[in-house]
Amino acid sequence: MKLKYNNEVKGAIRNQQPIVALESTIISHGLPYPDNLEVAKSLEQAVRETGAIPATIAILGGVVHIGLNNEALALLADKDSQIEKASRRDIPQLLASGGNGATTVAATMLLAQKAGISVFATGGIGGVHRGAETSFDISADLPELARTDMCVVCAGPKAILDIGLTIEVLETSGVPVIGYQCDEVPAFWSRNGSGVDVPLRLDRPGDIASLMHQKWQAGLEGGVLVVNPVPASAEIPAAELKTAIDAALQQAEQQGIRGKAVTPFLLAYIGTHTSGCSLAVNKALVLNNARLAAEIAMAYHRQK
Ligand code: PSU
Ligand code: MN
């Protein structure tokens, strides 16, 4: 598979600088225009200011892009563009048809690994949906974490999911889940409320980098998941979100939303039914994750 690097990422590889991968589904399918474009640019800026180089990943015209210019970011953000949500399953047909795809956590992980990147920042990972015992709806992000060597920094599984079952599946797959300076798995928009203890707490980026080195040097393939609580100043307490989440799940059921449309539907519904509150939180948490991912990438790089 051909990978097309932008100049900034090419320079980072040449100069052996730490790189942080960023996904594009959050731009095309996770946030509304024009906030999505603003967030995409500020995430990249946050990575640079922390001392690493950002590589936003997408498939454009059937070519995998590692690092995007402003024109490409604008195309991904435009709601009139034809951009597919691309997970692992969707990559072959996008390459074959010359299509445009915004990559999910799963797809971004695997493409970033091919590009030699070890750290990736996102908002929230996909996971086990509530009612998965009948719908079988489990995000492809989880099996990807099981197989692809990548440190993924997120604010927890999205609160629309069954967070406890998501952590169980990660345990089955042998994925270390690290609470960064926290004892409870954060619930995306909220710092607490999941009721699930983190399997391991680490408080310093350097300690996370050491774990990554040990895991992969030991030949233990697969991801490392860091859960980083949204800053307290930005969070929405879980109790305040419950009504919007319950209503979103009920609407999705009534309207027969299925497959890859489920997550974008739920996020959009909650966005419009919390008077934009959830959007502000979403922005704050991804920025927070981009900064931590850059710190981890720098520490990992120093320990090489
Ligand atoms: N978290 C967000 N916004 C998003 C997503 C996650 O705050 O848009 C996206 C990610 O790209 C994630 C995907 O990989 O949703 C999961 O979708 P699914 O549940 O269909 O696997
Ligand atoms: Mn799904």
XYZ file of C-alpha atoms and ligand atoms in Angstrom:
326
model
C 0.000 0.000 0.000
C 1.324 3.407 -0.964
C 1.459 6.009 1.803
C 1.543 9.700 0.885
C 3.261 11.863 3.502
C 2.902 15.644 3.695
C 6.036 17.751 3.995
C 5.730 18.254 7.730
C 5.629 14.503 8.446
C 8.382 13.811 5.904
C 10.549 16.314 7.782
C 9.713 14.679 11.109
C 10.753 11.256 9.815
C 13.968 12.668 8.356
C 14.832 14.502 11.586
C 13.671 11.626 13.805
C 11.123 13.730 15.670
C 8.243 12.210 17.672
C 4.970 12.002 15.708
C 1.361 11.799 16.923
C -1.324 10.337 14.639
C -4.792 11.943 14.601
C -7.967 10.416 13.178
C -10.351 11.947 10.651
C -13.757 10.350 11.404
C -14.092 12.838 14.227
C -13.748 15.598 11.592
C -16.144 14.209 8.974
C -18.650 12.301 11.095
C -18.088 13.185 14.740
C -18.417 16.968 14.953
C -20.568 19.541 13.106
C -19.181 22.124 10.660
C -17.450 24.546 11.253
C -16.370 23.359 14.727
C -14.888 20.233 13.139
C -12.420 22.219 11.030
C -11.450 24.438 13.937
C -10.902 21.358 16.144
C -8.858 19.558 13.461
C -6.501 22.524 13.208
C -6.247 23.161 16.931
C -5.457 19.488 17.605
C -2.525 19.688 15.225
C -1.415 22.945 16.835
C -1.635 21.449 20.339
C 0.631 18.570 19.264
C 3.170 21.029 17.792
C 3.131 23.287 20.852
C 3.816 20.301 23.089
C 6.842 19.383 20.982
C 5.775 16.650 18.551
C 4.608 16.571 14.924
C 0.934 15.878 14.054
C -0.055 13.402 11.328
C -3.779 13.504 10.601
C -4.677 10.403 8.588
C -7.324 9.925 5.875
C -7.839 8.219 2.515
C -8.218 10.733 -0.317
C -8.789 9.718 -3.922
C -7.946 6.135 -2.977
C -4.563 7.086 -1.505
C -3.628 6.835 2.165
C -2.490 10.245 3.402
C -0.244 10.528 6.471
C -0.389 14.213 7.355
C -2.864 16.532 5.632
C -2.619 20.071 4.300
C -5.292 22.696 5.060
C -7.114 22.017 1.808
C -7.508 18.336 2.679
C -8.720 19.188 6.197
C -11.302 21.568 4.678
C -12.503 18.849 2.287
C -12.952 16.404 5.179
C -14.838 19.010 7.230
C -17.224 20.096 4.455
C -20.602 18.422 4.935
C -21.200 18.483 1.161
C -18.088 16.380 0.471
C -18.618 12.686 -0.140
C -16.534 11.252 2.673
C -17.144 7.732 3.890
C -16.602 6.630 7.442
C -13.720 4.199 6.985
C -12.911 1.430 9.430
C -10.602 -1.568 8.696
C -13.366 -3.250 6.683
C -13.826 -0.268 4.358
C -10.197 0.340 3.376
C -9.893 -2.129 0.447
C -12.874 -0.748 -1.478
C -11.780 2.869 -0.904
C -8.380 1.995 -2.383
C -9.986 0.096 -5.264
C -12.542 2.780 -6.143
C -10.378 5.847 -5.554
C -12.792 7.056 -2.884
C -12.473 9.412 0.081
C -12.580 7.992 3.589
C -12.344 9.500 7.051
C -10.565 6.949 9.189
C -11.958 5.641 12.495
C -9.774 4.740 15.458
C -9.339 1.210 14.068
C -8.328 2.349 10.569
C -6.132 5.197 11.833
C -4.286 2.796 14.151
C -3.440 0.335 11.443
C -2.412 2.984 8.908
C -0.346 4.850 11.505
C 1.480 1.628 12.345
C 2.337 1.135 8.673
C 3.780 4.665 8.751
C 5.992 3.781 11.732
C 4.042 5.909 14.238
C 3.552 4.633 17.817
C 1.192 7.143 19.479
C -2.288 8.287 18.447
C -4.771 10.726 20.003
C -8.543 10.570 19.620
C -11.677 11.664 21.508
C -13.337 8.459 22.583
C -12.847 4.931 21.274
C -15.667 2.756 20.040
C -16.550 -0.263 22.154
C -19.295 -2.638 23.207
C -22.694 -1.050 22.606
C -25.451 -1.411 25.166
C -27.652 -4.319 24.110
C -24.726 -5.938 22.248
C -25.954 -9.316 23.498
C -28.683 -9.082 20.841
C -27.286 -6.561 18.306
C -23.707 -7.940 18.326
C -22.639 -4.295 17.885
C -19.025 -4.175 19.025
C -16.755 -1.578 17.433
C -13.924 -2.720 15.191
C -11.775 -0.446 17.386
C -11.570 -3.261 19.977
C -10.165 -6.063 17.787
C -7.795 -3.489 16.296
C -6.485 -2.658 19.764
C -5.894 -6.386 20.204
C -3.668 -6.702 17.137
C -2.037 -3.377 16.227
C 0.962 -1.925 18.094
C -0.184 1.576 18.962
C -0.637 3.665 22.070
C -4.123 5.188 21.803
C -4.944 8.152 24.048
C -8.671 8.744 24.608
C -11.078 10.153 27.196
C -12.594 6.724 27.802
C -15.100 4.753 25.776
C -17.992 6.989 24.712
C -20.636 7.138 27.431
C -23.272 5.830 24.994
C -21.524 2.449 25.266
C -21.405 -0.227 27.936
C -18.127 0.854 29.511
C -17.815 -2.164 31.827
C -18.183 -4.660 28.979
C -15.777 -2.644 26.831
C -13.090 -2.949 29.507
C -13.843 -6.708 29.824
C -13.286 -7.247 26.094
C -10.008 -5.331 26.264
C -8.908 -7.555 29.146
C -9.750 -10.668 27.109
C -7.630 -9.266 24.261
C -4.660 -8.541 26.496
C -4.768 -4.783 26.006
C -3.297 -2.796 28.909
C -5.760 -0.054 29.866
C -3.993 2.749 31.737
C -5.810 5.394 33.752
C -3.749 8.563 33.441
C -3.834 10.189 36.881
C -7.223 8.589 37.596
C -8.699 5.567 39.393
C -12.037 5.256 37.571
C -12.418 4.771 33.810
C -13.630 8.189 32.632
C -16.921 8.290 30.716
C -15.905 10.576 27.848
C -17.931 13.741 28.614
C -17.681 13.019 32.377
C -14.689 12.349 34.618
C -16.614 9.857 36.748
C -19.809 7.860 36.695
C -18.713 4.755 34.793
C -18.314 2.874 38.061
C -15.462 0.909 36.490
C -12.012 0.876 38.143
C -9.005 1.379 35.878
C -6.969 -1.840 35.652
C -3.736 0.172 36.053
C -3.017 3.755 37.042
C 0.091 5.598 35.848
C 0.707 9.278 36.541
C 3.627 10.128 34.271
C 4.031 9.992 30.478
C 7.477 8.437 30.976
C 5.969 5.486 32.858
C 3.516 4.900 30.010
C 6.394 5.044 27.499
C 8.345 2.434 29.529
C 5.346 0.100 29.489
C 5.062 0.486 25.701
C 8.742 -0.334 25.206
C 8.530 -3.417 27.435
C 5.338 -4.678 25.773
C 6.589 -4.492 22.234
C 10.147 -5.561 22.978
C 8.657 -8.668 24.583
C 6.831 -9.406 21.339
C 3.428 -8.804 22.911
C 1.709 -7.367 19.880
C -1.316 -5.088 20.141
C -2.296 -1.731 21.509
C -2.007 0.157 24.765
C -5.032 2.225 25.732
C -4.609 5.354 27.841
C -7.775 6.820 29.341
C -7.346 10.507 30.146
C -10.223 12.223 31.985
C -11.657 15.407 30.465
C -10.452 18.488 32.430
C -12.729 19.173 35.431
C -13.470 22.704 34.205
C -15.037 21.311 31.007
C -16.855 18.140 32.082
C -20.594 17.460 32.170
C -21.435 15.344 35.227
C -22.747 11.906 34.212
C -26.129 12.432 35.907
C -26.834 15.463 33.708
C -26.149 13.490 30.534
C -28.217 10.451 31.359
C -31.483 11.820 29.937
C -29.888 12.811 26.609
C -28.085 9.463 26.269
C -31.231 7.451 27.065
C -33.265 9.499 24.569
C -30.593 9.091 21.873
C -30.504 5.302 22.339
C -34.298 5.129 22.199
C -34.432 7.211 18.994
C -31.755 5.073 17.327
C -33.800 1.973 18.136
C -37.084 3.505 16.909
C -35.539 4.742 13.661
C -33.835 1.401 13.026
C -30.329 2.902 12.858
C -27.789 0.116 12.317
C -24.153 -0.625 11.517
C -21.670 2.184 11.137
C -24.406 4.839 11.278
C -25.090 4.142 14.977
C -22.213 6.056 16.567
C -22.500 9.236 14.402
C -26.300 9.228 14.979
C -25.967 9.004 18.766
C -23.246 11.675 18.942
C -25.212 14.090 16.738
C -28.411 13.524 18.733
C -26.674 14.176 22.033
C -24.979 17.246 20.523
C -28.290 18.844 19.568
C -30.054 17.826 22.794
C -27.523 19.270 25.221
C -27.619 22.773 23.653
C -24.099 22.344 22.343
C -22.695 21.546 25.807
C -21.468 18.144 24.720
C -19.712 19.773 21.764
C -17.710 22.115 23.994
C -16.703 19.163 26.164
C -15.755 17.117 23.123
C -13.425 19.907 21.978
C -11.804 20.220 25.404
C -11.192 16.519 25.797
C -9.638 15.880 22.394
C -7.255 18.798 22.894
C -6.329 17.418 26.289
C -5.678 14.025 24.664
C -3.570 15.510 21.862
C -1.302 17.183 24.435
C -0.884 14.025 26.515
C -0.255 11.943 23.379
C 2.505 14.371 22.378
C 4.085 14.076 25.832
C 3.968 10.271 25.624
C 5.419 10.320 22.091
C 8.296 12.522 23.310
C 8.992 10.283 26.313
C 8.830 7.141 24.139
C 11.231 8.738 21.703
C 13.706 9.708 24.464
C 13.754 6.147 25.791
C 14.615 4.663 22.380
N -15.342 9.548 19.383
C -15.778 10.815 19.134
N -16.201 11.114 17.919
C -16.154 10.196 16.917
C -15.673 8.891 17.164
C -15.286 8.628 18.421
O -15.791 11.647 20.014
O -16.504 10.538 15.800
C -15.547 7.887 16.050
C -14.141 7.270 16.101
O -13.582 7.401 14.808
C -14.389 5.826 16.445
C -15.709 5.589 15.796
O -13.376 4.970 15.972
O -16.427 6.775 16.130
C -16.369 4.339 16.296
O -17.421 4.002 15.455
P -18.091 2.551 15.578
O -18.765 2.547 16.909
O -19.055 2.498 14.426
O -16.988 1.570 15.458
Mn -20.836 -0.708 15.334
